[in-house]
Short mmCIF file of C-alpha atoms and ligand atoms in Angstrom, two decimals:
data_model
loop_
_atom_site.label_atom_id
_atom_site.label_comp_id
_atom_site.label_asym_id
_atom_site.label_seq_id
_atom_site.Cartn_x
_atom_site.Cartn_y
_atom_site.Cartn_z
CA MET A 1 222.02 -85.20 34.27
CA THR A 2 218.54 -86.25 35.34
CA ASP A 3 219.17 -85.17 38.94
CA ASP A 4 216.80 -82.27 39.52
CA THR A 5 217.59 -81.56 43.15
CA THR A 6 219.05 -78.07 42.56
CA ALA A 7 216.13 -76.93 40.41
CA ALA A 8 214.04 -75.39 43.18
CA GLY A 9 214.61 -71.96 44.67
CA THR A 10 217.22 -69.45 43.65
CA PRO A 11 217.96 -68.83 39.99
CA ALA A 12 221.24 -70.38 38.94
CA THR A 13 223.92 -68.11 37.59
CA VAL A 14 226.26 -69.21 34.84
CA THR A 15 228.94 -69.70 37.50
CA ASP A 16 226.67 -71.98 39.55
CA VAL A 17 226.14 -74.11 36.49
CA ALA A 18 229.85 -74.41 35.85
CA THR A 19 230.46 -75.95 39.22
CA SER A 20 227.49 -78.30 39.20
CA GLU A 21 226.70 -81.30 37.06
CA ALA A 22 223.12 -81.37 38.33
CA ALA A 23 220.34 -79.78 36.25
CA PRO A 24 220.38 -76.07 37.13
CA GLY A 25 217.44 -74.02 38.38
CA PRO A 26 215.61 -71.46 36.24
CA MET A 27 217.95 -69.58 33.90
CA SER A 28 217.51 -66.46 31.83
CA GLY A 29 217.58 -66.78 28.03
CA ARG A 30 221.01 -65.20 27.99
CA GLN A 31 222.42 -67.58 30.61
CA ARG A 32 220.92 -70.55 28.83
CA LEU A 33 222.49 -69.78 25.47
CA LEU A 34 225.88 -68.91 26.96
CA ALA A 35 225.89 -72.05 29.11
CA ALA A 36 225.13 -74.27 26.10
CA ALA A 37 227.87 -72.59 24.04
CA ALA A 38 230.27 -73.43 26.89
CA LEU A 39 229.04 -77.07 27.11
CA ARG A 40 227.49 -76.49 30.53
CA PRO A 41 224.14 -77.88 31.72
CA VAL A 42 220.99 -75.81 31.11
CA ASP A 43 217.46 -75.76 32.55
CA ARG A 44 215.92 -75.80 29.04
CA THR A 45 217.48 -76.12 25.60
CA PRO A 46 218.23 -72.62 24.26
CA VAL A 47 216.67 -71.75 20.88
CA TRP A 48 216.89 -68.98 18.28
CA PHE A 49 216.47 -68.85 14.50
CA MET A 50 218.68 -67.65 11.71
CA ARG A 51 216.92 -64.94 9.68
CA GLN A 52 214.42 -64.54 12.53
CA ALA A 53 214.40 -60.76 11.99
CA GLY A 54 213.07 -60.85 8.47
CA ARG A 55 210.35 -61.22 5.96
CA CYS A 56 208.25 -63.86 7.73
CA LEU A 57 207.24 -61.14 10.22
CA PRO A 58 204.43 -58.72 9.27
CA GLU A 59 205.92 -56.10 11.61
CA TYR A 60 209.24 -56.34 9.69
CA ARG A 61 207.47 -56.02 6.35
CA ALA A 62 205.69 -52.92 7.66
CA LEU A 63 209.04 -51.40 8.68
CA ARG A 64 210.45 -52.19 5.23
CA GLU A 65 207.56 -50.39 3.56
CA ARG A 66 208.86 -47.22 5.18
CA TYR A 67 212.63 -47.74 4.83
CA ASP A 68 214.85 -49.68 2.46
CA PHE A 69 216.99 -52.52 3.76
CA LEU A 70 220.27 -50.63 4.08
CA THR A 71 218.58 -47.67 5.78
CA VAL A 72 217.25 -50.02 8.48
CA ALA A 73 220.66 -51.70 8.83
CA ARG A 74 222.57 -48.39 9.02
CA THR A 75 220.24 -46.64 11.50
CA PRO A 76 220.95 -48.00 15.01
CA GLU A 77 217.43 -47.32 16.37
CA LEU A 78 215.77 -49.05 13.39
CA ALA A 79 218.23 -51.96 13.41
CA ALA A 80 217.60 -52.40 17.14
CA GLN A 81 213.84 -52.33 16.54
CA ALA A 82 214.08 -55.05 13.85
CA THR A 83 216.34 -57.13 16.11
CA LEU A 84 213.85 -57.07 18.99
CA MET A 85 210.76 -57.98 16.90
CA PRO A 86 211.38 -61.76 16.90
CA VAL A 87 212.55 -61.73 20.53
CA ASP A 88 209.23 -60.18 21.58
CA ARG A 89 207.15 -62.42 19.36
CA PHE A 90 208.85 -65.82 19.63
CA GLY A 91 210.50 -65.68 23.07
CA VAL A 92 213.81 -66.92 21.67
CA ASP A 93 216.96 -67.05 23.85
CA GLY A 94 219.14 -65.33 21.26
CA ALA A 95 218.77 -61.98 19.48
CA VAL A 96 220.75 -61.82 16.23
CA PHE A 97 221.39 -58.17 15.50
CA PHE A 98 219.89 -56.85 12.30
CA ALA A 99 222.51 -56.31 9.61
CA ASP A 100 223.94 -58.10 6.60
CA ILE A 101 227.20 -59.89 5.92
CA MET A 102 228.00 -57.25 3.29
CA LEU A 103 228.22 -54.25 5.64
CA PRO A 104 231.96 -54.48 6.47
CA LEU A 105 232.75 -54.21 2.74
CA ASP A 106 232.15 -50.46 3.15
CA GLY A 107 235.40 -50.25 5.09
CA MET A 108 237.30 -52.19 2.42
CA GLY A 109 236.34 -49.65 -0.22
CA VAL A 110 233.91 -51.99 -2.04
CA ALA A 111 230.63 -50.48 -3.29
CA PHE A 112 227.60 -52.80 -3.11
CA ARG A 113 223.83 -52.72 -2.98
CA ILE A 114 221.17 -55.18 -1.81
CA ASP A 115 218.52 -55.72 -4.48
CA PRO A 116 215.13 -56.97 -3.30
CA GLY A 117 214.63 -60.61 -4.26
CA ILE A 118 218.24 -60.90 -5.52
CA GLY A 119 220.48 -60.06 -2.59
CA PRO A 120 223.93 -58.48 -2.61
CA VAL A 121 225.32 -57.00 -5.83
CA ILE A 122 228.94 -55.78 -6.03
CA GLU A 123 229.35 -52.83 -8.42
CA ALA A 124 232.89 -53.72 -9.55
CA PRO A 125 233.69 -57.39 -8.81
CA ILE A 126 237.26 -58.29 -7.84
CA GLN A 127 239.09 -60.01 -10.69
CA THR A 128 242.81 -59.33 -10.55
CA MET A 129 245.66 -58.88 -8.08
CA ALA A 130 245.53 -55.14 -8.91
CA ASP A 131 241.88 -55.12 -7.75
CA VAL A 132 242.87 -56.84 -4.49
CA ARG A 133 245.72 -54.37 -3.89
CA ARG A 134 243.25 -51.49 -4.03
CA LEU A 135 241.29 -52.98 -1.09
CA ARG A 136 241.89 -51.72 2.45
CA VAL A 137 241.53 -53.56 5.75
CA GLY A 138 238.26 -52.15 7.12
CA ARG A 139 238.13 -50.79 10.67
CA ALA A 140 234.77 -51.24 12.39
CA GLU A 141 234.94 -48.01 14.44
CA GLU A 142 235.44 -45.96 11.27
CA SER A 143 233.37 -47.73 8.64
CA THR A 144 230.49 -49.37 10.54
CA PRO A 145 230.03 -47.27 13.70
CA TYR A 146 226.25 -47.74 13.29
CA VAL A 147 226.69 -51.49 13.86
CA LEU A 148 228.53 -50.88 17.11
CA ASP A 149 225.94 -48.31 18.21
CA ALA A 150 223.10 -50.75 17.47
CA LEU A 151 224.82 -53.43 19.56
CA ARG A 152 225.35 -51.04 22.49
CA LEU A 153 221.69 -50.04 22.38
CA LEU A 154 220.58 -53.66 22.19
CA ARG A 155 222.77 -54.91 25.03
CA GLY A 156 221.06 -52.36 27.28
CA GLU A 157 217.56 -53.15 25.98
CA LEU A 158 217.85 -56.93 26.20
CA GLY A 159 219.20 -57.31 29.72
CA GLU A 160 219.05 -61.00 30.64
CA ARG A 161 216.15 -61.77 28.32
CA ALA A 162 218.30 -63.03 25.45
CA ALA A 163 221.92 -63.37 24.45
CA LEU A 164 222.98 -60.81 21.84
CA LEU A 165 224.45 -62.54 18.80
CA GLY A 166 226.90 -60.67 16.62
CA PHE A 167 227.92 -62.06 13.24
CA ALA A 168 230.02 -61.71 10.12
CA GLY A 169 230.31 -63.45 6.79
CA ALA A 170 233.24 -65.87 6.64
CA PRO A 171 236.09 -65.03 4.24
CA PHE A 172 235.17 -67.79 1.76
CA THR A 173 231.52 -66.72 1.47
CA LEU A 174 232.44 -63.02 1.25
CA ALA A 175 235.12 -63.78 -1.36
CA CYS A 176 232.47 -65.68 -3.37
CA TYR A 177 230.36 -62.52 -3.56
CA LEU A 178 233.34 -60.20 -4.09
CA VAL A 179 234.59 -62.14 -7.12
CA GLU A 180 231.28 -63.30 -8.58
CA GLY A 181 229.61 -59.93 -8.05
CA ARG A 182 226.31 -61.49 -6.93
CA GLY A 183 224.74 -64.70 -5.61
CA SER A 184 225.09 -67.81 -7.75
CA ARG A 185 224.49 -71.54 -7.50
CA GLU A 186 228.06 -72.51 -8.33
CA PHE A 187 230.11 -69.29 -7.96
CA PRO A 188 232.21 -70.31 -11.02
CA ARG A 189 234.30 -67.11 -11.26
CA ALA A 190 235.19 -67.21 -7.58
CA LYS A 191 236.14 -70.87 -7.70
CA ALA A 192 238.11 -70.33 -10.92
CA MET A 193 240.20 -67.73 -9.05
CA MET A 194 240.63 -70.06 -6.07
CA TYR A 195 241.90 -72.91 -8.27
CA GLY A 196 243.57 -70.97 -11.09
CA ASP A 197 245.06 -67.86 -9.47
CA PRO A 198 245.86 -68.88 -5.88
CA ASP A 199 248.10 -65.86 -5.19
CA THR A 200 245.23 -63.47 -5.86
CA TRP A 201 242.82 -65.72 -3.93
CA HIS A 202 245.06 -65.83 -0.86
CA ALA A 203 245.67 -62.06 -1.00
CA LEU A 204 241.89 -61.52 -1.12
CA MET A 205 241.20 -63.99 1.72
CA ASP A 206 243.87 -62.22 3.77
CA VAL A 207 242.37 -58.73 3.54
CA VAL A 208 238.84 -60.06 4.17
CA THR A 209 240.11 -62.03 7.20
CA GLU A 210 241.80 -59.01 8.78
CA THR A 211 238.67 -56.90 8.20
CA THR A 212 236.49 -59.62 9.76
CA ILE A 213 238.70 -59.92 12.85
CA ASP A 214 238.47 -56.20 13.55
CA TYR A 215 234.71 -56.23 12.85
CA LEU A 216 233.98 -59.14 15.22
CA ARG A 217 236.25 -57.85 17.97
CA GLY A 218 234.48 -54.51 17.66
CA GLN A 219 231.12 -56.27 18.02
CA ALA A 220 232.28 -58.13 21.14
CA ALA A 221 233.52 -54.87 22.69
CA ALA A 222 230.17 -53.22 21.87
CA GLY A 223 228.19 -55.92 23.72
CA ALA A 224 227.75 -59.00 21.52
CA ASP A 225 227.63 -62.03 23.88
CA VAL A 226 228.38 -64.60 21.15
CA VAL A 227 229.43 -64.22 17.51
CA GLN A 228 228.51 -66.44 14.56
CA LEU A 229 230.63 -66.73 11.42
CA PHE A 230 228.40 -67.40 8.39
CA ASP A 231 230.11 -69.57 5.77
CA SER A 232 226.90 -70.12 3.83
CA TRP A 233 228.47 -71.38 0.57
CA LEU A 234 231.18 -73.57 2.10
CA GLY A 235 229.43 -76.69 0.75
CA LEU A 236 230.96 -75.80 -2.63
CA VAL A 237 234.42 -77.07 -1.61
CA GLY A 238 235.78 -80.51 -0.84
CA PRO A 239 237.98 -81.48 2.11
CA ARG A 240 241.39 -80.95 0.44
CA THR A 241 240.53 -77.54 -0.97
CA TYR A 242 238.99 -76.59 2.36
CA GLU A 243 242.26 -77.43 4.14
CA THR A 244 244.45 -75.16 1.99
CA ALA A 245 242.20 -72.42 0.55
CA VAL A 246 239.75 -71.72 3.39
CA LEU A 247 240.53 -73.25 6.79
CA PRO A 248 243.70 -71.22 7.55
CA TYR A 249 241.65 -68.01 7.41
CA THR A 250 238.76 -69.36 9.50
CA ARG A 251 241.32 -70.55 12.07
CA ARG A 252 242.93 -67.13 12.21
CA ILE A 253 239.57 -65.52 12.97
CA PHE A 254 238.68 -67.96 15.77
CA ALA A 255 242.17 -67.69 17.24
CA ALA A 256 241.78 -63.89 17.35
CA LEU A 257 238.49 -64.28 19.26
CA ALA A 258 239.59 -67.01 21.67
CA GLY A 259 238.93 -65.86 25.23
CA VAL A 260 237.13 -62.75 23.91
CA VAL A 261 233.68 -64.13 23.10
CA PRO A 262 232.19 -67.61 22.36
CA THR A 263 232.04 -68.41 18.65
CA ILE A 264 229.69 -70.40 16.38
CA HIS A 265 230.69 -71.65 12.92
CA PHE A 266 227.79 -71.82 10.47
CA SER A 267 227.71 -73.58 7.10
CA THR A 268 225.45 -75.81 5.04
CA GLY A 269 226.12 -78.77 2.77
CA THR A 270 229.32 -79.56 4.69
CA THR A 271 228.63 -83.06 6.01
CA THR A 272 232.04 -84.20 4.70
CA LEU A 273 233.86 -81.27 6.35
CA LEU A 274 232.46 -81.45 9.90
CA GLY A 275 235.59 -82.94 11.47
CA GLN A 276 237.79 -80.24 9.93
CA ILE A 277 235.35 -77.48 10.91
CA ALA A 278 235.43 -78.74 14.50
CA GLY A 279 239.20 -78.21 14.42
CA SER A 280 238.89 -74.58 13.31
CA GLY A 281 238.86 -73.28 16.88
CA CYS A 282 235.15 -72.40 17.16
CA ASP A 283 233.18 -73.21 20.31
CA ALA A 284 230.06 -74.46 18.52
CA VAL A 285 229.34 -75.90 15.09
CA SER A 286 226.02 -75.09 13.42
CA VAL A 287 224.86 -77.97 11.22
CA ASP A 288 222.20 -78.33 8.54
CA TRP A 289 219.58 -81.10 8.33
CA ARG A 290 221.49 -83.43 6.02
CA LEU A 291 222.71 -85.58 8.91
CA PRO A 292 220.74 -86.49 12.04
CA LEU A 293 221.97 -84.36 14.95
CA ASP A 294 223.57 -87.24 16.87
CA GLU A 295 225.58 -88.38 13.83
CA ALA A 296 226.72 -84.84 13.12
CA TRP A 297 227.76 -84.39 16.77
CA GLN A 298 229.75 -87.61 16.62
CA ARG A 299 231.68 -86.32 13.60
CA ILE A 300 232.27 -82.96 15.29
CA GLY A 301 233.23 -84.50 18.63
CA HIS A 302 231.45 -84.00 21.94
CA ASP A 303 234.05 -81.48 23.10
CA ARG A 304 232.29 -78.86 20.89
CA ALA A 305 228.76 -77.49 21.21
CA ILE A 306 226.34 -78.08 18.34
CA GLN A 307 223.62 -75.87 16.88
CA GLY A 308 220.71 -77.07 14.76
CA ASN A 309 219.26 -78.76 12.97
CA LEU A 310 215.60 -78.76 11.86
CA ASP A 311 215.03 -78.43 8.10
CA PRO A 312 213.76 -74.82 7.64
CA THR A 313 211.14 -76.03 5.14
CA LEU A 314 209.74 -78.57 7.61
CA VAL A 315 208.08 -75.68 9.48
CA LEU A 316 205.91 -75.12 6.37
CA ALA A 317 204.26 -78.51 7.05
CA PRO A 318 201.32 -79.11 9.45
CA TRP A 319 202.14 -78.84 13.16
CA ALA A 320 202.20 -82.62 13.75
CA ALA A 321 205.14 -82.94 11.36
CA VAL A 322 206.96 -79.99 12.95
CA GLU A 323 206.43 -81.48 16.40
CA ALA A 324 207.73 -84.89 15.31
CA GLY A 325 210.82 -83.34 13.65
CA ALA A 326 211.66 -81.09 16.60
CA SER A 327 211.18 -83.90 19.11
CA ASP A 328 213.51 -86.07 17.06
CA VAL A 329 216.21 -83.37 17.15
CA LEU A 330 215.83 -83.04 20.94
CA ARG A 331 215.88 -86.81 21.44
CA ARG A 332 219.10 -87.08 19.44
CA ALA A 333 220.71 -84.34 21.55
CA ALA A 334 220.01 -86.79 24.40
CA GLY A 335 220.33 -84.20 27.16
CA ARG A 336 224.04 -83.80 26.47
CA PRO A 337 225.22 -80.30 27.46
CA GLY A 338 226.03 -78.07 24.50
CA HIS A 339 222.98 -78.15 22.23
CA ILE A 340 221.56 -74.87 20.87
CA PHE A 341 218.31 -75.55 19.01
CA ASN A 342 218.00 -73.85 15.60
CA LEU A 343 217.00 -74.51 12.03
CA GLY A 344 219.64 -75.86 9.67
CA HIS A 345 219.58 -72.59 7.68
CA GLY A 346 217.58 -69.36 7.73
CA ILE A 347 213.80 -69.04 8.03
CA VAL A 348 212.14 -68.95 4.62
CA PRO A 349 209.87 -65.92 4.06
CA ALA A 350 206.70 -68.07 3.60
CA THR A 351 206.94 -69.36 7.21
CA ASP A 352 203.93 -68.78 9.48
CA PRO A 353 205.32 -66.94 12.53
CA ASP A 354 202.79 -68.64 14.84
CA ILE A 355 204.37 -72.02 14.05
CA LEU A 356 207.73 -70.65 15.19
CA THR A 357 206.22 -69.42 18.47
CA ARG A 358 204.83 -72.93 19.05
CA LEU A 359 208.19 -74.43 18.17
CA VAL A 360 209.98 -72.25 20.75
CA ASP A 361 207.40 -73.30 23.36
CA LEU A 362 207.95 -76.96 22.48
CA VAL A 363 211.74 -76.66 22.84
CA HIS A 364 211.35 -74.80 26.14
CA ALA A 365 208.85 -77.35 27.49
CA HIS A 366 211.47 -80.06 27.12
CA HIS A 367 213.90 -80.61 29.98
CA PRO A 368 217.31 -81.64 28.70
CA GLY A 369 218.13 -84.97 30.24
CA THR A 370 214.59 -86.21 29.80
CA ALA A 371 213.49 -87.77 26.54
CA PRO A 372 210.67 -85.84 24.80
CA ALA A 373 207.38 -87.72 24.41
O1 CP3 B 401 217.55 -62.23 11.28
C1 CP3 B 401 218.76 -62.33 10.99
O2 CP3 B 401 219.30 -63.43 10.75
C2 CP3 B 401 219.63 -61.10 11.06
C3 CP3 B 401 219.91 -60.45 9.88
C4 CP3 B 401 220.62 -61.09 8.70
C5 CP3 B 401 220.33 -60.68 7.39
N1 CP3 B 401 221.23 -61.28 6.55
C6 CP3 B 401 219.23 -59.75 7.03
C7 CP3 B 401 218.77 -59.72 5.64
C8 CP3 B 401 221.69 -61.99 8.64
C9 CP3 B 401 222.36 -62.77 9.75
C10 CP3 B 401 222.07 -62.08 7.27
C11 CP3 B 401 223.21 -62.90 6.79
C12 CP3 B 401 223.39 -63.12 5.36
N2 CP3 B 401 223.19 -62.26 4.32
C13 CP3 B 401 223.91 -64.32 4.81
C14 CP3 B 401 224.35 -65.50 5.64
C15 CP3 B 401 223.21 -66.29 6.14
C16 CP3 B 401 222.54 -67.21 5.17
O3 CP3 B 401 221.31 -67.13 5.07
O4 CP3 B 401 223.24 -68.03 4.56
C17 CP3 B 401 223.97 -64.17 3.43
C18 CP3 B 401 224.44 -65.21 2.44
C19 CP3 B 401 223.52 -62.85 3.13
C20 CP3 B 401 223.43 -62.21 1.78
C21 CP3 B 401 222.02 -61.79 1.52
N3 CP3 B 401 221.47 -60.62 1.99
C22 CP3 B 401 221.00 -62.50 0.84
C23 CP3 B 401 221.18 -63.83 0.15
C24 CP3 B 401 219.82 -61.73 0.94
C25 CP3 B 401 218.42 -62.12 0.52
C26 CP3 B 401 218.03 -61.69 -0.83
C27 CP3 B 401 216.53 -61.79 -1.00
O5 CP3 B 401 215.88 -60.74 -1.00
O6 CP3 B 401 216.02 -62.92 -1.08
C28 CP3 B 401 220.15 -60.56 1.64
C29 CP3 B 401 219.23 -59.49 2.01
C30 CP3 B 401 218.72 -59.58 3.41
N4 CP3 B 401 219.54 -59.68 4.51
C31 CP3 B 401 217.36 -59.55 3.84
C32 CP3 B 401 217.38 -59.62 5.24
C33 CP3 B 401 216.21 -59.56 6.18
C34 CP3 B 401 216.14 -59.40 2.95
C35 CP3 B 401 216.14 -57.97 2.50
C36 CP3 B 401 214.81 -57.32 2.50
O7 CP3 B 401 214.24 -57.03 3.58
O8 CP3 B 401 214.35 -57.01 1.40
#
């Protein structure tokens, strides 16, 4: 992996990389991210940030002064503009398209809004089997055509600069919102349904799963290079519950995408679930900062790619601390193919964007296979 003999001259294509174990020559951001997702060698470690297209950027805040959140998300030109802001500013290798995990609920017949400072609010939360029976399986072409249009626009705009990341909320996290009606620390109503009324829970997970499969396949067909499944609140369940109440649905989604597009599973607070998550059929597992990267990768297994895992609040500290933390993450990746650098969760709004630009430069200055200073 330290052999640099192929680095000079012609840019490597993803195919070149596949057939060579030597460090590849200069790659585009898109090639880099796709190679890492496929556990192939890269010239530099690919990097992007969750919530990169958001409130830490003054240009995003200016856009939001003119339009509300859902107007930006539902207008392809505006969504594309918000998606490109962090790519232009930070030089990241991945562009996560601007949307929210709630958007496919439109197609299920669920009315919601996004309240500033609060997040998603469901007008009539799901409580009974009769409520679940009224839901439809959403079809992306009919209910979220603006998402597909934004992705088509972006694929053309981005070229090789960055991989286009599609995404969806995972069934568990969406079910948490659907039953609870809004964000919560514990999601007690949702978990009470999961434990106390399993028939209704499974019926709900089923309709959300089918909607998510159609949504993600639609995104892949519209130009998403990779898709990430956000199971943000998965840390609320233990291993046995995960096995029966959640994992079958996650597996169904990844099986439906196998061979279509590379997939990333995202969650936080799931240190005890990493082995099971690795068996869900995803290509890469995104991990938070609660385990050092090398320990997390050991639990996942080196036959899967890993994404992470700097604490998103560490970037609020002085640069020396950020540099030490990022170097530690890179050192623990140890030049092994299959690392996508990211934070362990989304950027917090108070983050100084200039620190993130420096962080991207630091990651890109490091050659995988060589230990950072
Ligand atoms: O840059 C990106 O990551 C792309 C866009 C994106 C948004 N939401 C934009 C957004 C993505 C990938 C999401 C996913 C999302 N949405 C998740 C999963 C990721 C995670 O962080 O765990 C969840 C749980 C949601 C639900 C949601 N939507 C919340 C909790 C909030 C924040 C509420 C608040 O104001 O603090 C939203 C709204 C939202 N989604 C904003 C953005 C940029 C802020 C809205 C605004 O501009 O006012």
